[in-house]
Amino acid sequence: MAVSDGVVKKIVLSYTYVAIWIFLSFTVIVYNKYILDRKMYNWPYPISLTMIHMAFCSSLAYILVRVLKLVEPVSMSRDLYLKSVVPIGALYSLSLWFSNSAYIYLSVSFIQMLKALMPVAVYSIGVIFKKEAFKNETMANMVSISLGVAVAAYGEAKFDAWGVTLQLMAVAFEATRLVLIQILLNSKGISLNPITSLYYIAPCCLVFLSVPWIIMEYPSLRDNSSFHLDFAIFGTNSACAFALNLAVFLLVGKTSALTMNVAGVVKDWLLIAFSWSVIKDTVTPINLIGYGLAFLGVAYYNHCKLQALKASEAQKKALQADEEAGRLLEQKDGEGTGRKNDNQN
């Protein structure tokens, strides 16, 4: 049976969106590493870099939402903004700050291995906030992922305790942010896409990050007479960061969040290979064995999520079918009663 042109076009577009997202995500990670690493561009100011990204992205998001009106803003009161968006913005700023800081101390490959703990953090925090049901099978899977990452850490040739601490804190803050989005926004019927997220949240991040920036990085930048802002480097880096958010918008909108998770696994392996072959980071066999174990756990977790999603959708369709059948039956009964009354008259 021949596949229709429409289906082929849809498949090609889906793979194109995946390829674009992988390329941009890959580029942003490597570019940030290049800027922050003391052995490369040697600009070890993660808060400043994050603030440049937030200023650039919030400005472009404002243009897309308010000037060009290409994206619809969300109806949001001041009270809702302060109670829901501001806490999420605070967590996002901490997550970005610590994750960018980790690039100064750790290799790209090892950071990707540590990021495999994200499902563990999201599930654990979801259980704490009662957004996820505790299941022994799921928790056993989380333990297997954690053990895999622990093995990878044990095999890391250039292990840095402070760098690992920063990355683990970044994972914890990001996981908390994702859970709070469900509690503070999604539960109230508010859904933010990557562009409206930047429009509402990036200015918050800028404000929150300005406090540690003034204390920790501004004095050093002020006293460093040789410092100058390279617009070519930071402009293209910020443009890549914004383009990545657009790619997420396209990928999730045209495919699904699960597709992005699967694409993320491919991206992680590519980054590990790039880190080893091009940047010349040391990747040991124990690293790979540990990450392989974690990868299997994450793959199983995604599989379980997919099955639960399919079951939920099937249940919704069954309920809709029952409701439709009920309406048709009521309509038929009503018509029968009407005909009976007409015959009596």
mmCIF file of C-alpha atoms in Angstrom:
data_model
loop_
_atom_site.group_PDB
_atom_site.id
_atom_site.type_symbol
_atom_site.label_atom_id
_atom_site.label_comp_id
_atom_site.label_asym_id
_atom_site.label_seq_id
_atom_site.Cartn_x
_atom_site.Cartn_y
_atom_site.Cartn_z
ATOM 1 C CA MET A 1 0.000 0.000 0.000
ATOM 2 C CA ALA A 2 1.531 3.290 -1.155
ATOM 3 C CA VAL A 3 2.074 6.052 1.373
ATOM 4 C CA SER A 4 0.270 9.283 0.454
ATOM 5 C CA ASP A 5 2.205 12.461 -0.354
ATOM 6 C CA GLY A 6 0.630 14.169 2.660
ATOM 7 C CA VAL A 7 1.938 11.529 5.051
ATOM 8 C CA VAL A 8 5.423 11.655 3.484
ATOM 9 C CA LYS A 9 5.424 15.454 3.764
ATOM 10 C CA LYS A 10 4.380 15.250 7.428
ATOM 11 C CA ILE A 11 7.149 12.725 8.199
ATOM 12 C CA VAL A 12 9.782 14.836 6.411
ATOM 13 C CA LEU A 13 8.653 17.989 8.265
ATOM 14 C CA SER A 14 8.731 16.163 11.621
ATOM 15 C CA TYR A 15 12.290 14.945 11.044
ATOM 16 C CA THR A 16 13.254 18.451 9.869
ATOM 17 C CA TYR A 17 11.944 20.016 13.094
ATOM 18 C CA VAL A 18 13.783 17.369 15.130
ATOM 19 C CA ALA A 19 17.029 18.017 13.227
ATOM 20 C CA ILE A 20 16.721 21.799 13.687
ATOM 21 C CA TRP A 21 16.068 21.416 17.431
ATOM 22 C CA ILE A 22 18.997 18.995 17.887
ATOM 23 C CA PHE A 23 21.317 21.322 15.939
ATOM 24 C CA LEU A 24 20.327 24.455 17.882
ATOM 25 C CA SER A 25 20.359 22.733 21.284
ATOM 26 C CA PHE A 26 23.754 21.244 20.438
ATOM 27 C CA THR A 27 25.025 24.666 19.286
ATOM 28 C CA VAL A 28 23.843 26.557 22.384
ATOM 29 C CA ILE A 29 25.437 24.033 24.773
ATOM 30 C CA VAL A 30 28.787 23.962 22.945
ATOM 31 C CA TYR A 31 28.736 27.769 22.453
ATOM 32 C CA ASN A 32 28.104 28.378 26.172
ATOM 33 C CA LYS A 33 30.923 25.978 27.039
ATOM 34 C CA TYR A 34 33.237 27.825 24.617
ATOM 35 C CA ILE A 35 32.447 31.233 26.157
ATOM 36 C CA LEU A 36 32.653 30.198 29.815
ATOM 37 C CA ASP A 37 35.560 27.732 29.767
ATOM 38 C CA ARG A 38 38.832 29.239 31.000
ATOM 39 C CA LYS A 39 40.778 27.242 28.385
ATOM 40 C CA MET A 40 38.698 28.553 25.463
ATOM 41 C CA TYR A 41 37.170 32.062 25.207
ATOM 42 C CA ASN A 42 37.830 32.508 28.945
ATOM 43 C CA TRP A 43 34.863 34.635 30.010
ATOM 44 C CA PRO A 44 33.869 32.923 33.299
ATOM 45 C CA TYR A 45 30.819 35.074 34.094
ATOM 46 C CA PRO A 46 27.789 32.732 33.978
ATOM 47 C CA ILE A 47 25.369 35.208 35.569
ATOM 48 C CA SER A 48 26.303 37.892 33.033
ATOM 49 C CA LEU A 49 25.913 35.449 30.138
ATOM 50 C CA THR A 50 22.498 34.334 31.418
ATOM 51 C CA MET A 51 21.390 37.978 31.829
ATOM 52 C CA ILE A 52 22.466 38.783 28.264
ATOM 53 C CA HIS A 53 20.378 35.828 27.051
ATOM 54 C CA MET A 54 17.345 36.933 29.098
ATOM 55 C CA ALA A 55 17.561 40.563 27.948
ATOM 56 C CA PHE A 56 17.863 39.513 24.304
ATOM 57 C CA CYS A 57 15.103 36.873 24.483
ATOM 58 C CA SER A 58 12.636 39.047 26.435
ATOM 59 C CA SER A 59 13.107 41.899 23.933
ATOM 60 C CA LEU A 60 12.455 39.657 20.926
ATOM 61 C CA ALA A 61 9.537 37.955 22.675
ATOM 62 C CA TYR A 62 7.994 41.396 23.345
ATOM 63 C CA ILE A 63 8.338 42.273 19.655
ATOM 64 C CA LEU A 64 6.710 38.981 18.567
ATOM 65 C CA VAL A 65 3.848 39.270 21.065
ATOM 66 C CA ARG A 66 3.120 43.013 21.264
ATOM 67 C CA VAL A 67 4.519 44.598 18.094
ATOM 68 C CA LEU A 68 4.213 41.986 15.344
ATOM 69 C CA LYS A 69 1.361 40.174 17.191
ATOM 70 C CA LEU A 70 2.498 36.820 15.802
ATOM 71 C CA VAL A 71 1.851 35.100 19.155
ATOM 72 C CA GLU A 72 -1.220 35.655 21.314
ATOM 73 C CA PRO A 73 -0.499 36.752 24.919
ATOM 74 C CA VAL A 74 -2.161 34.951 27.811
ATOM 75 C CA SER A 75 -4.849 36.681 29.846
ATOM 76 C CA MET A 76 -3.185 37.140 33.224
ATOM 77 C CA SER A 77 -3.988 39.326 36.231
ATOM 78 C CA ARG A 78 -1.325 41.091 38.283
ATOM 79 C CA ASP A 79 -2.119 38.880 41.282
ATOM 80 C CA LEU A 80 -1.721 35.702 39.219
ATOM 81 C CA TYR A 81 1.545 37.004 37.762
ATOM 82 C CA LEU A 82 3.012 37.724 41.198
ATOM 83 C CA LYS A 83 1.857 34.464 42.798
ATOM 84 C CA SER A 84 2.510 32.098 39.872
ATOM 85 C CA VAL A 85 4.919 33.499 37.289
ATOM 86 C CA VAL A 86 7.343 35.219 39.664
ATOM 87 C CA PRO A 87 8.181 32.029 41.680
ATOM 88 C CA ILE A 88 8.665 30.115 38.401
ATOM 89 C CA GLY A 89 10.912 32.930 37.138
ATOM 90 C CA ALA A 90 13.001 32.753 40.316
ATOM 91 C CA LEU A 91 13.522 29.004 39.919
ATOM 92 C CA TYR A 92 14.327 29.376 36.210
ATOM 93 C CA SER A 93 16.948 32.034 36.909
ATOM 94 C CA LEU A 94 18.632 29.777 39.505
ATOM 95 C CA SER A 95 18.503 26.787 37.150
ATOM 96 C CA LEU A 96 20.127 28.728 34.293
ATOM 97 C CA TRP A 97 22.713 30.342 36.567
ATOM 98 C CA PHE A 98 23.909 27.060 38.094
ATOM 99 C CA SER A 99 23.776 25.063 34.846
ATOM 100 C CA ASN A 100 25.868 27.683 33.015
ATOM 101 C CA SER A 101 28.275 27.847 35.975
ATOM 102 C CA ALA A 102 28.862 24.087 35.719
ATOM 103 C CA TYR A 103 30.451 24.540 32.263
ATOM 104 C CA ILE A 104 33.423 26.242 33.931
ATOM 105 C CA TYR A 105 34.240 23.122 35.969
ATOM 106 C CA LEU A 106 32.907 20.091 34.064
ATOM 107 C CA SER A 107 33.166 18.627 30.571
ATOM 108 C CA VAL A 108 30.208 18.791 28.183
ATOM 109 C CA SER A 109 29.976 14.988 28.120
ATOM 110 C CA PHE A 110 29.843 14.625 31.919
ATOM 111 C CA ILE A 111 27.226 17.391 32.232
ATOM 112 C CA GLN A 112 24.968 15.515 29.795
ATOM 113 C CA MET A 113 25.385 12.381 31.889
ATOM 114 C CA LEU A 114 24.378 14.250 35.057
ATOM 115 C CA LYS A 115 21.320 15.666 33.272
ATOM 116 C CA ALA A 116 20.004 12.098 32.997
ATOM 117 C CA LEU A 117 18.889 12.621 36.625
ATOM 118 C CA MET A 118 16.154 15.032 35.484
ATOM 119 C CA PRO A 119 13.363 12.374 35.421
ATOM 120 C CA VAL A 120 14.428 11.282 38.917
ATOM 121 C CA ALA A 121 14.214 14.847 40.226
ATOM 122 C CA VAL A 122 10.895 15.604 38.470
ATOM 123 C CA TYR A 123 9.278 12.383 39.732
ATOM 124 C CA SER A 124 10.579 12.781 43.307
ATOM 125 C CA ILE A 125 9.455 16.402 43.574
ATOM 126 C CA GLY A 126 6.146 15.484 41.921
ATOM 127 C CA VAL A 127 5.584 12.869 44.633
ATOM 128 C CA ILE A 128 6.440 15.413 47.364
ATOM 129 C CA PHE A 129 3.944 17.939 45.931
ATOM 130 C CA LYS A 130 1.409 15.103 45.319
ATOM 131 C CA LYS A 131 1.373 15.629 41.549
ATOM 132 C CA GLU A 132 2.715 12.096 40.979
ATOM 133 C CA ALA A 133 1.530 8.873 42.623
ATOM 134 C CA PHE A 134 4.226 6.912 44.421
ATOM 135 C CA LYS A 135 4.784 3.542 42.706
ATOM 136 C CA ASN A 136 7.385 0.989 43.754
ATOM 137 C CA GLU A 137 8.111 0.066 40.120
ATOM 138 C CA THR A 138 8.691 3.693 39.104
ATOM 139 C CA MET A 139 10.850 4.393 42.152
ATOM 140 C CA ALA A 140 12.947 1.290 41.394
ATOM 141 C CA ASN A 141 13.499 2.677 37.892
ATOM 142 C CA MET A 142 14.519 6.049 39.382
ATOM 143 C CA VAL A 143 17.036 4.240 41.600
ATOM 144 C CA SER A 144 18.485 2.453 38.554
ATOM 145 C CA ILE A 145 18.919 5.791 36.743
ATOM 146 C CA SER A 146 20.615 7.252 39.821
ATOM 147 C CA LEU A 147 22.959 4.263 40.101
ATOM 148 C CA GLY A 148 23.878 4.603 36.420
ATOM 149 C CA VAL A 149 24.754 8.286 36.897
ATOM 150 C CA ALA A 150 26.721 7.395 40.049
ATOM 151 C CA VAL A 151 28.773 4.867 38.049
ATOM 152 C CA ALA A 152 29.370 7.494 35.352
ATOM 153 C CA ALA A 153 30.517 9.954 38.038
ATOM 154 C CA TYR A 154 32.833 7.332 39.526
ATOM 155 C CA GLY A 155 34.445 6.872 36.122
ATOM 156 C CA GLU A 156 34.833 10.602 35.416
ATOM 157 C CA ALA A 157 38.494 11.406 34.732
ATOM 158 C CA LYS A 158 38.228 15.094 35.725
ATOM 159 C CA PHE A 159 35.710 14.936 38.560
ATOM 160 C CA ASP A 160 35.073 18.304 40.235
ATOM 161 C CA ALA A 161 32.879 18.215 43.356
ATOM 162 C CA TRP A 162 31.856 21.887 43.099
ATOM 163 C CA GLY A 163 30.949 21.527 39.431
ATOM 164 C CA VAL A 164 28.843 18.427 40.187
ATOM 165 C CA THR A 165 27.126 20.296 43.041
ATOM 166 C CA LEU A 166 26.259 23.190 40.705
ATOM 167 C CA GLN A 167 24.827 20.868 38.054
ATOM 168 C CA LEU A 168 22.799 18.848 40.576
ATOM 169 C CA MET A 169 21.393 22.089 42.021
ATOM 170 C CA ALA A 170 20.492 23.195 38.486
ATOM 171 C CA VAL A 171 18.643 19.891 37.921
ATOM 172 C CA ALA A 172 16.811 20.249 41.257
ATOM 173 C CA PHE A 173 15.693 23.841 40.549
ATOM 174 C CA GLU A 174 14.630 22.974 36.989
ATOM 175 C CA ALA A 175 12.638 19.959 38.175
ATOM 176 C CA THR A 176 10.922 22.081 40.851
ATOM 177 C CA ARG A 177 10.112 24.690 38.188
ATOM 178 C CA LEU A 178 8.503 22.054 35.939
ATOM 179 C CA VAL A 179 6.361 20.724 38.796
ATOM 180 C CA LEU A 180 5.334 24.250 39.872
ATOM 181 C CA ILE A 181 4.268 25.036 36.294
ATOM 182 C CA GLN A 182 1.737 22.195 36.637
ATOM 183 C CA ILE A 183 0.591 23.396 40.066
ATOM 184 C CA LEU A 184 0.564 27.188 39.558
ATOM 185 C CA LEU A 185 -0.316 27.532 35.867
ATOM 186 C CA ASN A 186 -1.609 24.371 34.160
ATOM 187 C CA SER A 187 -4.041 23.580 36.979
ATOM 188 C CA LYS A 188 -5.574 27.038 36.412
ATOM 189 C CA GLY A 189 -5.993 26.460 32.692
ATOM 190 C CA ILE A 190 -2.997 28.613 31.709
ATOM 191 C CA SER A 191 -0.636 27.158 29.136
ATOM 192 C CA LEU A 192 2.532 29.010 28.134
ATOM 193 C CA ASN A 193 4.399 28.147 24.943
ATOM 194 C CA PRO A 194 8.156 28.878 24.719
ATOM 195 C CA ILE A 195 7.559 32.392 23.313
ATOM 196 C CA THR A 196 4.961 33.508 25.879
ATOM 197 C CA SER A 197 7.126 31.872 28.563
ATOM 198 C CA LEU A 198 9.999 34.163 27.582
ATOM 199 C CA TYR A 199 7.627 37.138 27.367
ATOM 200 C CA TYR A 200 6.407 36.668 30.947
ATOM 201 C CA ILE A 201 9.306 34.885 32.671
ATOM 202 C CA ALA A 202 12.517 36.297 31.108
ATOM 203 C CA PRO A 203 12.044 39.811 32.634
ATOM 204 C CA CYS A 204 11.612 38.129 36.065
ATOM 205 C CA CYS A 205 14.838 36.211 35.550
ATOM 206 C CA LEU A 206 16.637 39.424 34.636
ATOM 207 C CA VAL A 207 15.501 41.098 37.865
ATOM 208 C CA PHE A 208 16.368 38.096 40.075
ATOM 209 C CA LEU A 209 19.796 37.599 38.481
ATOM 210 C CA SER A 210 20.707 41.273 38.864
ATOM 211 C CA VAL A 211 21.071 40.810 42.644
ATOM 212 C CA PRO A 212 23.812 38.117 42.611
ATOM 213 C CA TRP A 213 25.341 39.793 39.532
ATOM 214 C CA ILE A 214 25.888 43.083 41.400
ATOM 215 C CA ILE A 215 27.471 41.229 44.332
ATOM 216 C CA MET A 216 29.493 38.532 42.545
ATOM 217 C CA GLU A 217 30.361 39.553 38.995
ATOM 218 C CA TYR A 218 29.944 43.308 38.549
ATOM 219 C CA PRO A 219 32.989 44.233 40.732
ATOM 220 C CA SER A 220 35.240 41.920 38.707
ATOM 221 C CA LEU A 221 33.901 43.202 35.382
ATOM 222 C CA ARG A 222 34.257 46.803 36.564
ATOM 223 C CA ASP A 223 37.869 46.301 37.656
ATOM 224 C CA ASN A 224 38.830 44.347 34.539
ATOM 225 C CA SER A 225 39.975 47.144 32.232
ATOM 226 C CA SER A 226 40.608 44.715 29.360
ATOM 227 C CA PHE A 227 36.956 43.638 29.240
ATOM 228 C CA HIS A 228 34.853 44.603 26.251
ATOM 229 C CA LEU A 229 31.554 43.166 25.063
ATOM 230 C CA ASP A 230 32.127 41.284 21.811
ATOM 231 C CA PHE A 231 28.817 41.843 20.012
ATOM 232 C CA ALA A 232 29.588 39.208 17.371
ATOM 233 C CA ILE A 233 30.150 36.487 19.978
ATOM 234 C CA PHE A 234 27.400 37.403 22.441
ATOM 235 C CA GLY A 235 24.934 38.484 19.749
ATOM 236 C CA THR A 236 25.151 35.191 17.850
ATOM 237 C CA ASN A 237 25.127 33.243 21.122
ATOM 238 C CA SER A 238 21.935 35.011 22.260
ATOM 239 C CA ALA A 239 20.371 34.589 18.807
ATOM 240 C CA CYS A 240 21.033 30.836 19.002
ATOM 241 C CA ALA A 241 19.425 30.726 22.474
ATOM 242 C CA PHE A 242 16.303 32.487 21.186
ATOM 243 C CA ALA A 243 16.196 30.349 18.028
ATOM 244 C CA LEU A 244 16.291 27.269 20.284
ATOM 245 C CA ASN A 245 13.094 28.453 21.997
ATOM 246 C CA LEU A 246 11.466 28.948 18.595
ATOM 247 C CA ALA A 247 12.570 25.433 17.633
ATOM 248 C CA VAL A 248 10.990 24.031 20.818
ATOM 249 C CA PHE A 249 7.788 25.917 19.919
ATOM 250 C CA LEU A 250 7.792 24.302 16.452
ATOM 251 C CA LEU A 251 8.852 20.826 17.603
ATOM 252 C CA VAL A 252 6.271 20.457 20.384
ATOM 253 C CA GLY A 253 3.557 22.200 18.342
ATOM 254 C CA LYS A 254 4.055 20.078 15.226
ATOM 255 C CA THR A 255 5.022 16.759 16.863
ATOM 256 C CA SER A 256 4.827 16.117 20.625
ATOM 257 C CA ALA A 257 6.719 16.592 23.895
ATOM 258 C CA LEU A 258 7.622 12.889 23.792
ATOM 259 C CA THR A 259 9.294 13.392 20.395
ATOM 260 C CA MET A 260 11.425 16.095 21.997
ATOM 261 C CA ASN A 261 12.392 13.724 24.831
ATOM 262 C CA VAL A 262 13.496 11.065 22.327
ATOM 263 C CA ALA A 263 15.350 13.689 20.267
ATOM 264 C CA GLY A 264 17.012 14.825 23.496
ATOM 265 C CA VAL A 265 18.497 11.360 23.989
ATOM 266 C CA VAL A 266 19.973 11.467 20.459
ATOM 267 C CA LYS A 267 21.350 14.956 21.168
ATOM 268 C CA ASP A 268 22.996 13.799 24.413
ATOM 269 C CA TRP A 269 24.845 10.944 22.669
ATOM 270 C CA LEU A 270 25.948 13.323 19.892
ATOM 271 C CA LEU A 271 27.247 15.799 22.491
ATOM 272 C CA ILE A 272 29.183 13.058 24.275
ATOM 273 C CA ALA A 273 30.736 11.984 20.958
ATOM 274 C CA PHE A 274 31.546 15.621 20.051
ATOM 275 C CA SER A 275 33.008 16.329 23.486
ATOM 276 C CA TRP A 276 35.298 13.296 23.147
ATOM 277 C CA SER A 277 36.322 13.685 19.492
ATOM 278 C CA VAL A 278 36.495 17.480 18.984
ATOM 279 C CA ILE A 279 36.888 19.148 22.393
ATOM 280 C CA LYS A 280 39.120 16.224 23.434
ATOM 281 C CA ASP A 281 37.401 15.671 26.766
ATOM 282 C CA THR A 282 38.229 12.342 28.375
ATOM 283 C CA VAL A 283 35.362 9.840 28.201
ATOM 284 C CA THR A 284 36.194 6.593 30.032
ATOM 285 C CA PRO A 285 34.593 3.159 29.523
ATOM 286 C CA ILE A 286 33.120 3.411 33.047
ATOM 287 C CA ASN A 287 31.548 6.750 32.013
ATOM 288 C CA LEU A 288 29.840 5.071 29.081
ATOM 289 C CA ILE A 289 28.730 2.005 31.066
ATOM 290 C CA GLY A 290 27.198 4.213 33.767
ATOM 291 C CA TYR A 291 25.479 6.521 31.281
ATOM 292 C CA GLY A 292 24.298 3.465 29.314
ATOM 293 C CA LEU A 293 22.551 2.154 32.449
ATOM 294 C CA ALA A 294 21.001 5.568 33.115
ATOM 295 C CA PHE A 295 19.960 5.821 29.461
ATOM 296 C CA LEU A 296 18.104 2.490 29.649
ATOM 297 C CA GLY A 297 16.284 3.699 32.766
ATOM 298 C CA VAL A 298 15.293 6.987 31.111
ATOM 299 C CA ALA A 299 14.151 5.138 27.961
ATOM 300 C CA TYR A 300 11.969 2.825 30.087
ATOM 301 C CA TYR A 301 10.550 5.844 31.968
ATOM 302 C CA ASN A 302 9.616 7.528 28.664
ATOM 303 C CA HIS A 303 8.072 4.267 27.454
ATOM 304 C CA CYS A 304 5.908 4.047 30.595
ATOM 305 C CA LYS A 305 4.865 7.684 30.168
ATOM 306 C CA LEU A 306 3.878 7.002 26.551
ATOM 307 C CA GLN A 307 1.811 3.953 27.531
ATOM 308 C CA ALA A 308 0.062 5.948 30.288
ATOM 309 C CA LEU A 309 -0.658 8.749 27.799
ATOM 310 C CA LYS A 310 -2.101 6.285 25.267
ATOM 311 C CA ALA A 311 -4.277 4.684 27.971
ATOM 312 C CA SER A 312 -5.527 8.116 29.068
ATOM 313 C CA GLU A 313 -6.379 9.110 25.504
ATOM 314 C CA ALA A 314 -8.168 5.785 24.891
ATOM 315 C CA GLN A 315 -10.197 6.319 28.081
ATOM 316 C CA LYS A 316 -11.165 9.833 26.972
ATOM 317 C CA LYS A 317 -12.255 8.538 23.562
ATOM 318 C CA ALA A 318 -14.301 5.773 25.212
ATOM 319 C CA LEU A 319 -16.039 8.327 27.488
ATOM 320 C CA GLN A 320 -16.735 10.595 24.515
ATOM 321 C CA ALA A 321 -18.194 7.640 22.582
ATOM 322 C CA ASP A 322 -20.409 6.707 25.564
ATOM 323 C CA GLU A 323 -21.617 10.306 25.895
ATOM 324 C CA GLU A 324 -22.355 10.488 22.170
ATOM 325 C CA ALA A 325 -24.242 7.184 22.297
ATOM 326 C CA GLY A 326 -26.219 8.466 25.296
ATOM 327 C CA ARG A 327 -27.183 11.658 23.457
ATOM 328 C CA LEU A 328 -28.254 9.705 20.368
ATOM 329 C CA LEU A 329 -30.345 7.356 22.542
ATOM 330 C CA GLU A 330 -32.026 10.282 24.296
ATOM 331 C CA GLN A 331 -32.681 11.917 20.943
ATOM 332 C CA LYS A 332 -34.152 8.667 19.574
ATOM 333 C CA ASP A 333 -36.350 8.219 22.679
ATOM 334 C CA GLY A 334 -37.533 11.804 22.326
ATOM 335 C CA GLU A 335 -38.452 11.299 18.675
ATOM 336 C CA GLY A 336 -40.286 8.054 19.542
ATOM 337 C CA THR A 337 -42.285 9.772 22.285
ATOM 338 C CA GLY A 338 -43.159 12.603 19.894
ATOM 339 C CA ARG A 339 -44.458 10.189 17.229
ATOM 340 C CA LYS A 340 -46.483 8.298 19.877
ATOM 341 C CA ASN A 341 -48.156 11.527 21.026
ATOM 342 C CA ASP A 342 -48.934 12.449 17.406
ATOM 343 C CA ASN A 343 -50.583 9.067 16.820
ATOM 344 C CA GLN A 344 -52.737 9.448 19.968
ATOM 345 C CA ASN A 345 -53.888 12.857 18.845
#
